[in-house]
CSV table of C-alpha atoms in Angstrom, one decimal:
chain,number,residue,atom,x,y,z
A,1,MET,CA,7.2,20.1,-2.7
A,2,THR,CA,9.4,23.8,-2.4
A,3,ALA,CA,8.6,26.7,-0.5
A,4,TYR,CA,8.5,28.6,-3.9
A,5,TYR,CA,5.3,27.1,-5.3
A,6,GLN,CA,4.1,26.4,-1.5
A,7,ARG,CA,3.7,30.2,-1.7
A,8,TYR,CA,1.7,30.7,-4.7
A,9,ILE,CA,-0.5,27.7,-3.7
A,10,ALA,CA,-1.5,29.7,-0.8
A,11,VAL,CA,-2.6,32.5,-3.0
A,12,ALA,CA,-4.9,29.8,-5.4
A,13,VAL,CA,-6.2,28.9,-1.7
A,14,LEU,CA,-7.0,32.6,-0.9
A,15,MET,CA,-9.0,32.6,-4.1
A,16,GLY,CA,-11.1,29.8,-3.4
A,17,ALA,CA,-11.0,31.2,0.3
A,18,ALA,CA,-13.3,34.4,-1.6
A,19,VAL,CA,-15.3,32.1,-3.3
A,20,LEU,CA,-16.3,29.8,-0.5
A,21,MET,CA,-17.2,33.4,1.3
A,22,VAL,CA,-19.2,34.6,-0.9
A,23,GLY,CA,-20.6,31.4,-2.2
A,24,ALA,CA,-21.4,30.4,1.5
A,25,MET,CA,-23.4,33.6,2.3
A,26,LEU,CA,-25.5,34.2,-0.9
A,27,GLY,CA,-26.6,30.6,0.2
A,28,LEU,CA,-27.3,31.4,3.7
A,29,GLY,CA,-29.3,34.4,2.4
A,30,ARG,CA,-31.3,32.2,-0.2
A,31,LEU,CA,-32.2,30.3,2.9
A,32,ILE,CA,-33.6,33.6,4.4
A,33,ARG,CA,-34.5,36.4,2.4
A,34,PRO,CA,-38.3,36.6,0.8
A,35,ARG,CA,-39.6,36.1,-2.8
A,36,ARG,CA,-42.3,38.1,-4.5
A,37,PRO,CA,-41.3,38.9,-8.1
A,38,GLN,CA,-43.8,41.8,-9.0
A,39,PRO,CA,-42.6,43.0,-13.0
A,40,GLU,CA,-42.0,46.7,-11.1
A,41,LYS,CA,-39.2,45.5,-9.3
A,42,TYR,CA,-37.3,44.4,-12.3
A,43,VAL,CA,-37.7,47.8,-14.5
A,44,THR,CA,-34.1,49.3,-14.7
A,45,TYR,CA,-33.9,52.0,-11.6
A,46,GLU,CA,-33.3,55.7,-12.7
A,47,ALA,CA,-33.9,57.4,-9.0
A,48,GLY,CA,-38.3,56.9,-9.4
A,49,ALA,CA,-38.7,58.3,-13.1
A,50,ASP,CA,-39.7,55.5,-15.8
A,51,PRO,CA,-36.8,54.4,-17.7
A,52,VAL,CA,-36.1,56.0,-21.1
A,53,THR,CA,-34.5,53.9,-23.8
A,54,GLY,CA,-31.7,51.6,-23.6
A,55,PHE,CA,-28.4,52.9,-23.3
A,56,GLY,CA,-27.7,56.8,-24.1
A,57,GLN,CA,-25.3,58.1,-26.4
A,58,SER,CA,-21.8,58.6,-23.9
A,59,ASN,CA,-18.9,60.1,-24.6
A,60,VAL,CA,-15.8,58.1,-23.8
A,61,ARG,CA,-13.1,60.4,-22.6
A,62,TYR,CA,-10.8,58.8,-21.1
A,63,TYR,CA,-9.2,56.7,-24.3
A,64,ILE,CA,-6.5,58.8,-24.4
A,65,TYR,CA,-6.1,58.7,-21.3
A,66,ALA,CA,-5.7,54.5,-21.4
A,67,PHE,CA,-2.8,55.2,-24.1
A,68,LEU,CA,-1.1,57.2,-21.3
A,69,PHE,CA,-1.9,55.0,-18.8
A,70,VAL,CA,-0.3,51.6,-20.6
A,71,LEU,CA,3.0,54.5,-21.8
A,72,PHE,CA,3.7,54.6,-17.9
A,73,ASP,CA,2.7,51.5,-16.7
A,74,VAL,CA,5.1,49.4,-18.6
A,75,GLU,CA,7.9,52.4,-17.3
A,76,ALA,CA,6.9,50.9,-13.7
A,77,LEU,CA,7.3,47.5,-14.7
A,78,PHE,CA,11.3,48.7,-15.8
A,79,ILE,CA,11.5,50.9,-12.6
A,80,PHE,CA,10.8,48.0,-10.0
A,81,PRO,CA,13.9,45.8,-10.8
A,82,TRP,CA,16.1,48.9,-11.2
A,83,ALA,CA,14.7,49.8,-8.2
A,84,VAL,CA,15.4,46.5,-6.1
A,85,ASP,CA,19.2,46.1,-7.3
A,86,LEU,CA,20.0,49.7,-7.2
A,87,GLU,CA,22.3,49.9,-4.2
A,88,ASN,CA,24.8,47.3,-6.2
A,89,LEU,CA,24.7,49.2,-9.9
A,90,GLY,CA,26.5,51.8,-9.2
A,91,VAL,CA,26.5,55.3,-11.3
A,92,ALA,CA,25.6,54.4,-14.5
A,93,PRO,CA,22.6,52.5,-14.3
A,94,LEU,CA,21.6,55.3,-12.4
A,95,VAL,CA,22.3,57.8,-15.6
A,96,SER,CA,20.6,55.7,-18.0
A,97,MET,CA,17.3,55.8,-15.5
A,98,ILE,CA,17.0,59.1,-15.0
A,99,VAL,CA,17.4,59.7,-19.2
A,100,PHE,CA,15.0,56.9,-19.4
A,101,ILE,CA,12.5,59.0,-17.3
A,102,ILE,CA,13.5,61.9,-18.4
A,103,VAL,CA,12.3,60.9,-21.9
A,104,LEU,CA,9.4,59.9,-20.6
A,105,ALA,CA,8.5,63.0,-18.5
A,106,LEU,CA,9.2,65.0,-22.1
A,107,GLY,CA,6.0,62.8,-23.7
A,108,LEU,CA,4.0,64.0,-20.9
A,109,VAL,CA,5.5,67.2,-21.4
A,110,TYR,CA,4.7,67.0,-25.5
A,111,ALA,CA,0.8,65.6,-24.5
A,112,TRP,CA,0.5,68.1,-22.1
A,113,ARG,CA,0.9,71.0,-24.6
A,114,LYS,CA,-1.2,69.1,-27.3
A,115,GLY,CA,-4.1,69.7,-25.0
A,116,VAL,CA,-4.5,66.0,-24.2
A,117,LEU,CA,-4.9,66.5,-20.4
A,118,ARG,CA,-7.6,69.3,-21.0
A,119,TRP,CA,-11.2,68.5,-21.3
A,120,ALA,CA,-12.0,69.4,-24.7
B,1,MET,CA,12.0,26.8,14.9
B,2,SER,CA,11.5,26.2,18.5
B,3,LEU,CA,8.5,24.0,17.8
B,4,ALA,CA,9.4,20.5,19.0
B,5,VAL,CA,6.7,18.9,16.4
B,6,GLU,CA,6.6,19.9,13.0
B,7,VAL,CA,3.6,21.2,11.5
B,8,PRO,CA,2.5,19.9,8.2
B,9,TRP,CA,2.9,23.1,6.0
B,10,GLY,CA,-0.9,22.4,5.1
B,11,LEU,CA,-2.5,23.0,8.3
B,12,ILE,CA,-0.5,26.2,8.8
B,13,LEU,CA,-2.3,27.3,5.7
B,14,ALA,CA,-5.6,26.7,6.5
B,15,LEU,CA,-5.1,28.4,10.0
B,16,LYS,CA,-4.0,30.8,8.6
B,17,THR,CA,-6.9,31.4,5.2
B,18,LEU,CA,-9.6,31.0,8.1
B,19,VAL,CA,-7.9,34.1,9.8
B,20,VAL,CA,-8.0,36.0,6.6
B,21,LEU,CA,-11.3,34.8,6.5
B,22,ALA,CA,-12.2,36.5,9.7
B,23,VAL,CA,-10.0,39.6,9.4
B,24,ILE,CA,-10.9,40.8,6.2
B,25,PRO,CA,-15.4,40.7,7.4
B,26,LEU,CA,-14.3,42.1,10.7
B,27,GLY,CA,-11.7,44.4,9.3
B,28,ALA,CA,-14.6,46.0,6.8
B,29,LEU,CA,-16.9,46.1,10.2
B,30,ILE,CA,-14.0,47.8,12.4
B,31,LEU,CA,-14.1,50.6,9.7
B,32,GLY,CA,-17.6,50.9,9.0
B,33,TYR,CA,-18.6,50.9,12.7
B,34,VAL,CA,-15.8,53.2,14.3
B,35,PHE,CA,-15.3,55.6,11.2
B,36,LEU,CA,-18.3,55.7,8.5
B,37,LEU,CA,-20.9,55.2,11.4
B,38,LYS,CA,-19.4,56.8,14.6
B,39,MET,CA,-17.1,59.9,13.1
B,40,MET,CA,-18.8,60.8,10.9
B,41,SER,CA,-22.2,61.5,12.6
B,42,HIS,CA,-19.8,63.5,15.4
B,43,MET,CA,-18.2,65.8,12.8
B,44,GLN,CA,-21.6,66.2,10.4
B,45,SER,CA,-24.0,65.7,13.4
B,46,ARG,CA,-26.0,62.9,11.6
B,47,LEU,CA,-28.5,61.9,14.2
B,48,GLY,CA,-29.8,58.3,12.6
B,49,PRO,CA,-26.5,56.0,13.6
B,50,MET,CA,-26.4,57.6,16.8
B,51,ASP,CA,-30.4,56.2,17.6
B,52,PRO,CA,-30.5,52.8,17.5
B,53,GLY,CA,-30.2,50.8,20.4
B,54,GLY,CA,-29.2,53.5,22.8
B,55,TYR,CA,-25.6,54.3,24.0
B,56,HIS,CA,-23.9,55.8,20.7
B,57,GLY,CA,-25.9,53.9,18.5
B,58,TRP,CA,-24.3,50.6,19.5
B,59,PHE,CA,-27.6,48.5,17.4
B,60,GLN,CA,-27.0,50.1,14.3
B,61,LEU,CA,-24.7,48.6,12.1
B,62,ILE,CA,-26.1,44.8,13.4
B,63,GLY,CA,-29.7,46.2,12.1
B,64,ASP,CA,-27.9,47.2,8.9
B,65,GLY,CA,-26.9,43.4,8.8
B,66,ILE,CA,-29.9,42.1,9.7
B,67,LYS,CA,-31.6,44.3,6.6
B,68,PHE,CA,-29.1,43.2,4.1
B,69,LEU,CA,-30.0,39.3,5.6
B,70,GLN,CA,-33.6,39.5,4.6
B,71,LYS,CA,-33.4,41.7,1.3
B,72,GLU,CA,-35.0,40.2,-1.6
B,73,ASP,CA,-32.7,39.4,-4.5
B,74,VAL,CA,-33.5,42.0,-7.5
B,75,MET,CA,-31.7,41.4,-10.4
B,76,PRO,CA,-33.2,44.0,-13.5
B,77,ASP,CA,-34.9,42.3,-16.8
B,78,GLY,CA,-31.7,43.7,-19.3
B,79,ALA,CA,-29.3,42.5,-17.1
B,80,ASP,CA,-26.9,40.3,-18.4
B,81,ARG,CA,-27.0,38.0,-15.6
B,82,ARG,CA,-24.2,35.8,-15.5
B,83,VAL,CA,-21.8,39.0,-15.3
B,84,PHE,CA,-23.7,40.8,-13.1
B,85,ALA,CA,-23.6,37.7,-10.5
B,86,MET,CA,-19.5,37.8,-11.0
B,87,ALA,CA,-18.5,41.3,-10.3
B,88,PRO,CA,-19.3,41.3,-6.9
B,89,LEU,CA,-17.2,38.3,-6.4
B,90,VAL,CA,-14.2,39.7,-8.4
B,91,VAL,CA,-14.6,42.9,-6.3
B,92,VAL,CA,-14.0,40.2,-2.4
B,93,MET,CA,-11.1,38.3,-4.3
B,94,SER,CA,-9.0,41.7,-5.2
B,95,THR,CA,-9.7,42.4,-1.5
B,96,PHE,CA,-8.8,39.1,-0.7
B,97,LEU,CA,-5.7,38.4,-2.4
B,98,VAL,CA,-4.1,41.8,-1.7
B,99,PHE,CA,-4.3,40.3,2.6
B,100,ALA,CA,-2.0,37.1,1.4
B,101,VAL,CA,1.5,39.4,1.4
B,102,ILE,CA,0.8,42.0,4.1
B,103,PRO,CA,2.5,40.7,7.2
B,104,ALA,CA,1.4,40.8,10.9
B,105,GLY,CA,4.4,39.4,12.6
B,106,PRO,CA,7.5,37.8,11.6
B,107,ARG,CA,5.5,34.6,10.6
B,108,LEU,CA,2.2,35.8,10.2
B,109,VAL,CA,1.7,36.3,6.6
B,110,VAL,CA,-0.1,33.9,4.4
B,111,ALA,CA,2.4,34.2,1.3
B,112,GLU,CA,5.5,35.5,1.4
B,113,LEU,CA,6.1,36.3,-2.1
B,114,ASP,CA,9.8,38.1,-3.2
B,115,VAL,CA,7.3,40.4,-5.4
B,116,GLY,CA,4.9,41.1,-2.5
B,117,ILE,CA,4.5,45.3,-3.0
B,118,PHE,CA,4.0,44.6,-6.3
B,119,TYR,CA,1.9,41.9,-6.1
B,120,ALA,CA,-0.3,44.0,-4.0
B,121,LEU,CA,-0.2,46.2,-5.9
B,122,ALA,CA,-1.2,44.2,-8.8
B,123,VAL,CA,-3.9,42.8,-7.8
B,124,SER,CA,-5.7,45.6,-6.0
B,125,SER,CA,-6.2,46.8,-9.3
B,126,LEU,CA,-8.0,43.7,-10.3
B,127,SER,CA,-11.6,45.3,-8.0
B,128,VAL,CA,-11.7,48.1,-12.2
B,129,VAL,CA,-12.5,45.2,-13.9
B,130,GLY,CA,-15.1,43.9,-11.2
B,131,ILE,CA,-16.6,47.6,-11.1
B,132,LEU,CA,-16.5,47.3,-15.3
B,133,MET,CA,-18.2,44.5,-15.2
B,134,ALA,CA,-20.8,45.7,-12.9
B,135,GLY,CA,-21.3,48.8,-14.4
B,136,TRP,CA,-22.1,47.0,-18.0
B,137,ALA,CA,-24.2,44.3,-16.6
B,138,SER,CA,-26.5,46.4,-15.0
B,139,ALA,CA,-28.4,47.5,-18.1
B,140,ASN,CA,-29.0,51.1,-16.4
B,141,LYS,CA,-27.1,54.1,-17.6
B,142,PHE,CA,-26.4,55.8,-14.4
B,143,ALA,CA,-24.6,52.4,-13.5
B,144,LEU,CA,-22.4,52.2,-16.7
B,145,LEU,CA,-21.5,56.4,-16.4
B,146,GLY,CA,-19.9,55.2,-13.0
B,147,GLY,CA,-18.2,52.1,-14.1
B,148,LEU,CA,-16.3,54.1,-16.7
B,149,ARG,CA,-16.1,56.5,-14.4
B,150,ALA,CA,-14.0,54.5,-11.8
B,151,ALA,CA,-12.1,52.8,-14.6
B,152,GLY,CA,-10.8,56.2,-15.3
B,153,GLN,CA,-10.2,57.5,-12.1
B,154,LEU,CA,-8.6,54.1,-11.0
B,155,ILE,CA,-6.4,53.6,-14.0
B,156,ALA,CA,-5.7,57.3,-13.1
B,157,TYR,CA,-4.6,57.3,-9.7
B,158,GLU,CA,-2.7,53.7,-10.4
B,159,LEU,CA,0.0,55.5,-11.8
B,160,PRO,CA,1.1,57.7,-8.2
B,161,LEU,CA,0.6,54.7,-6.2
B,162,ILE,CA,3.1,52.4,-7.7
B,163,LEU,CA,5.6,55.2,-8.4
B,164,GLY,CA,5.1,56.7,-5.2
B,165,VAL,CA,6.4,52.9,-4.1
B,166,VAL,CA,9.4,53.0,-5.8
B,167,GLY,CA,10.9,55.5,-3.4
B,168,VAL,CA,10.6,52.9,-0.7
B,169,VAL,CA,11.5,49.8,-2.7
B,170,ILE,CA,15.2,51.7,-3.7
B,171,GLN,CA,15.7,52.5,0.1
B,172,ALA,CA,14.9,48.7,1.0
B,173,GLY,CA,16.2,47.6,-1.9
B,174,THR,CA,13.5,44.4,-1.8
B,175,LEU,CA,10.2,44.3,-2.8
B,176,ASP,CA,9.2,41.4,-0.2
B,177,LEU,CA,6.8,43.4,2.4
B,178,GLN,CA,8.6,41.2,5.2
B,179,GLY,CA,12.1,42.1,4.0
B,180,ILE,CA,10.9,45.8,3.8
B,181,VAL,CA,9.4,45.4,7.2
B,182,LEU,CA,12.8,44.2,8.3
B,183,ALA,CA,15.0,47.0,6.8
B,184,GLN,CA,12.9,50.2,8.7
B,185,ARG,CA,13.6,47.4,12.0
B,186,ASP,CA,17.2,47.6,11.6
B,187,GLY,CA,17.5,51.1,10.3
B,188,GLU,CA,19.1,53.4,12.2
B,189,ILE,CA,18.9,57.2,11.9
B,190,PHE,CA,22.2,59.3,12.1
B,191,GLY,CA,23.3,55.6,14.0
B,192,TRP,CA,20.4,55.8,16.6
B,193,GLY,CA,18.6,52.8,16.1
B,194,GLY,CA,15.8,53.6,18.7
B,195,ILE,CA,12.7,53.1,16.8
B,196,GLY,CA,14.6,51.6,13.4
B,197,ASN,CA,14.5,54.0,10.6
B,198,PRO,CA,10.8,54.4,9.6
B,199,PHE,CA,10.6,55.1,5.8
B,200,ILE,CA,7.9,57.9,6.5
B,201,LEU,CA,10.7,60.2,8.0
B,202,THR,CA,13.0,59.6,4.2
B,203,GLN,CA,9.9,59.2,2.0
B,204,ILE,CA,7.3,61.8,3.2
B,205,VAL,CA,6.5,62.7,-0.6
B,206,GLY,CA,5.9,59.3,-1.3
B,207,PHE,CA,3.8,58.6,1.8
B,208,ALA,CA,2.0,61.7,1.0
B,209,LEU,CA,1.4,60.9,-3.0
B,210,PHE,CA,0.7,56.7,-1.7
B,211,LEU,CA,-2.4,57.8,0.7
B,212,VAL,CA,-3.8,60.4,-1.6
B,213,ALA,CA,-3.9,57.8,-5.0
B,214,ALA,CA,-4.8,55.5,-2.4
B,215,GLN,CA,-7.8,57.8,-1.4
B,216,ALA,CA,-8.9,57.8,-5.2
B,217,GLU,CA,-8.5,53.8,-5.3
B,218,LEU,CA,-10.8,53.1,-2.7
B,219,THR,CA,-13.4,56.3,-4.6
B,220,GLN,CA,-13.4,58.0,-1.1
B,221,THR,CA,-15.0,61.7,-1.2
B,222,PRO,CA,-13.0,63.7,-2.6
B,223,PHE,CA,-12.5,61.2,-5.1
B,224,ASP,CA,-16.0,59.6,-5.1
B,225,MET,CA,-17.6,60.4,-8.6
B,226,PRO,CA,-17.7,56.4,-9.5
B,227,VAL,CA,-20.5,56.8,-6.4
B,228,ALA,CA,-21.8,60.4,-6.6
B,229,GLU,CA,-25.0,59.9,-4.8
B,230,SER,CA,-26.2,63.2,-5.8
B,231,GLU,CA,-25.1,62.8,-9.5
B,232,LEU,CA,-25.3,59.3,-10.4
B,233,VAL,CA,-27.9,57.7,-7.4
B,234,SER,CA,-25.0,54.9,-6.4
B,235,GLY,CA,-23.0,54.8,-9.5
B,236,TYR,CA,-22.0,50.8,-10.5
B,237,MET,CA,-23.9,49.4,-7.6
B,238,VAL,CA,-26.9,51.1,-8.5
B,239,GLU,CA,-29.0,47.9,-8.9
B,240,TYR,CA,-27.9,45.3,-6.4
B,241,THR,CA,-29.6,44.9,-3.1
B,242,GLY,CA,-28.9,42.4,-0.1
B,243,PHE,CA,-26.0,40.7,0.1
B,244,ARG,CA,-24.7,41.5,-3.4
B,245,PHE,CA,-24.6,45.2,-2.7
B,246,LEU,CA,-23.0,44.0,1.0
B,247,PHE,CA,-19.5,42.7,-1.5
B,248,PHE,CA,-19.2,45.8,-2.4
B,249,PHE,CA,-19.4,47.1,1.4
B,250,ILE,CA,-16.9,44.5,2.0
B,251,GLY,CA,-14.7,44.9,-0.9
B,252,GLU,CA,-14.5,49.4,-0.3
B,253,PHE,CA,-13.7,48.8,3.2
B,254,GLY,CA,-11.8,45.4,3.5
B,255,THR,CA,-9.8,47.2,0.5
B,256,ALA,CA,-9.1,50.6,2.8
B,257,PHE,CA,-8.1,48.4,5.9
B,258,ALA,CA,-5.8,46.3,3.5
B,259,PHE,CA,-4.9,49.9,1.8
B,260,ALA,CA,-3.7,51.4,5.4
B,261,ALA,CA,-2.0,48.3,6.0
B,262,LEU,CA,-0.1,48.5,3.0
B,263,ALA,CA,1.0,52.2,4.1
B,264,SER,CA,1.9,51.4,7.7
B,265,THR,CA,3.9,48.4,6.5
B,266,LEU,CA,5.7,50.5,4.0
B,267,PHE,CA,6.2,54.1,5.4
B,268,LEU,CA,5.2,53.4,8.9
B,269,GLY,CA,7.3,50.4,10.3
B,270,GLY,CA,4.4,47.8,10.0
B,271,TRP,CA,4.0,45.3,12.8
B,272,ALA,CA,7.7,45.5,13.8
B,273,ILE,CA,9.2,46.6,17.1
B,274,PRO,CA,12.9,47.2,17.4
B,275,GLY,CA,14.5,45.3,19.9
B,276,VAL,CA,11.1,42.9,20.3
B,277,ASP,CA,11.8,39.5,18.5
B,278,GLY,CA,11.0,35.9,18.1
B,279,THR,CA,7.8,34.8,20.4
B,280,ALA,CA,6.8,38.4,21.6
B,281,ALA,CA,6.8,40.2,17.9
B,282,ASP,CA,4.3,37.5,17.3
B,283,VAL,CA,2.2,38.0,19.6
B,284,LEU,CA,2.5,42.2,19.9
B,285,GLY,CA,3.3,42.6,15.8
B,286,PRO,CA,-0.2,42.4,14.9
B,287,VAL,CA,-1.2,45.2,17.8
B,288,VAL,CA,1.1,46.8,16.8
B,289,LEU,CA,-0.2,46.7,13.1
B,290,LEU,CA,-4.1,47.3,14.2
B,291,ILE,CA,-3.0,50.1,15.9
B,292,LYS,CA,-0.9,51.6,13.3
B,293,VAL,CA,-4.1,50.8,10.6
B,294,MET,CA,-6.8,52.2,12.4
B,295,ALA,CA,-4.5,55.7,12.7
B,296,VAL,CA,-4.1,55.5,9.0
B,297,SER,CA,-7.7,54.8,8.3
B,298,PHE,CA,-8.0,57.5,10.5
B,299,LEU,CA,-6.5,60.2,8.1
B,300,ILE,CA,-8.3,58.4,5.1
B,301,PHE,CA,-11.8,58.9,6.7
B,302,TRP,CA,-11.0,62.6,8.0
B,303,VAL,CA,-10.3,63.7,4.3
B,304,ARG,CA,-13.0,62.1,3.2
B,305,PHE,CA,-15.9,63.5,5.6
B,306,THR,CA,-14.1,67.0,5.4
B,307,TYR,CA,-13.9,67.6,1.8
B,308,PRO,CA,-16.5,68.1,-1.0
B,309,ARG,CA,-16.1,66.1,-3.9
B,310,LEU,CA,-13.7,66.9,-7.3
B,311,ARG,CA,-14.8,67.4,-10.4
B,312,GLU,CA,-13.7,64.6,-12.9
B,313,ASP,CA,-11.7,66.8,-15.1
B,314,GLN,CA,-10.2,68.1,-11.8
B,315,LEU,CA,-10.1,64.5,-10.7
B,316,GLN,CA,-7.3,63.4,-14.0
B,317,ALA,CA,-5.7,66.9,-14.0
B,318,MET,CA,-4.7,66.5,-10.4
B,319,ALA,CA,-3.4,62.5,-11.3
B,320,TRP,CA,-2.0,63.7,-14.6
B,321,LYS,CA,0.1,67.2,-14.0
B,322,VAL,CA,0.4,67.2,-10.2
B,323,LEU,CA,1.1,63.6,-9.1
B,324,ILE,CA,2.9,62.3,-11.3
B,325,PRO,CA,5.6,64.4,-12.3
B,326,ILE,CA,6.2,64.7,-8.3
B,327,ALA,CA,6.8,61.0,-8.4
B,328,LEU,CA,8.9,60.7,-10.9
B,329,ALA,CA,11.1,63.7,-9.4
B,330,ASN,CA,10.5,61.7,-6.2
B,331,ILE,CA,12.4,58.5,-7.7
B,332,VAL,CA,15.2,60.5,-9.4
B,333,VAL,CA,16.2,62.6,-6.2
B,334,THR,CA,15.8,59.1,-3.8
B,335,GLY,CA,17.6,57.3,-6.4
B,336,VAL,CA,20.8,59.8,-6.7
B,337,LEU,CA,21.0,60.3,-2.9
B,338,LYS,CA,20.6,56.3,-2.3
B,339,VAL,CA,24.1,56.0,-4.9
B,340,ALA,CA,25.7,59.0,-3.6
B,341,PHE,CA,24.9,58.2,0.3
């Protein structure tokens, strides 16, 4: 087995360790904690008052940020490989990346001027 | 290798996993005890946490633990039971996965991945999924609002965090955290290598971006709208009790520990001491890293205990209109200087 796979197996083992810790602690808690069910305990907690209806209406204002986020996250994906090897790449890739960043920055400026970043 | 007997790979991995299993709760407890209980009590004149057990309230944390242990497990009637139970696990798992790549010495790293820092930032954002799950599955308006706020905040500050690190990657020429540490250790400041070349000197902007974004990613005040006690009771964790609540605590403070370690590794030179190598570095490395982690954590919690909460729109504006443009400019400037020199 190569060292490459060993490293990713280590990551998988750590995931298992997290499950193990959570399971062990919850198991320990199950042995010790009391259990006295009363209907009032299972009512939704709203700071003491009786809960009103189910989910209320809520305006999710972040969805436009989600679009912008995807845009810039993909940009970060392109920047990382470029950044790792910049020393050997030289001037031309540097200029292309600067142009790329400027184009994306223009996108941000456009969104800004359109008022997308304002709490409307 | 100086060892005469070849230790099987599986055994080393098992030992390292045990160490991580111990370090995460321990790190969370250290930060919780030193900063949340003691430093906050001193800074804000809180008397409660200074009382139990006598001297400086040393018993407070143990008492809290006992309380969590014997709390009844309550799951609200309307909850989506399976998702509700899974949410803390997802948050804790994200913390565990970040620890996989943080090096504490020349050989003390669980998985030395080539894509180290990229991987660390990717898995640390997995906790958003857990938080959204918790907010949604609780069937509680406050929890849902808290979960949505957390999602909006975490994706906004993900970008300055990632882009702030690019400067370091350009300078080090590698994504591997071990390589970044070595690049700083073997670096020189104008020909003088006495302290290596910690990237905070050249990447002070990146360091500031990283710390501000980490503050938001950890939902510490002034970016704590997702858990704002005075508006949302406790946000996405409001329906959680006992150990399930404790997992969110471990997730929050364990991740704070991990981010402080990442900041130390990326900008402050990590475990390395210039001139010290071999077994001595294996022994001293974790100590040096811990000192740096405590120093960075001190900064994070100092800000937390000092500033009031931002408003939701101010928070988004801060990320998009201030931090991201600065981060982009930082990348361009670093790139130009790297190629020019």
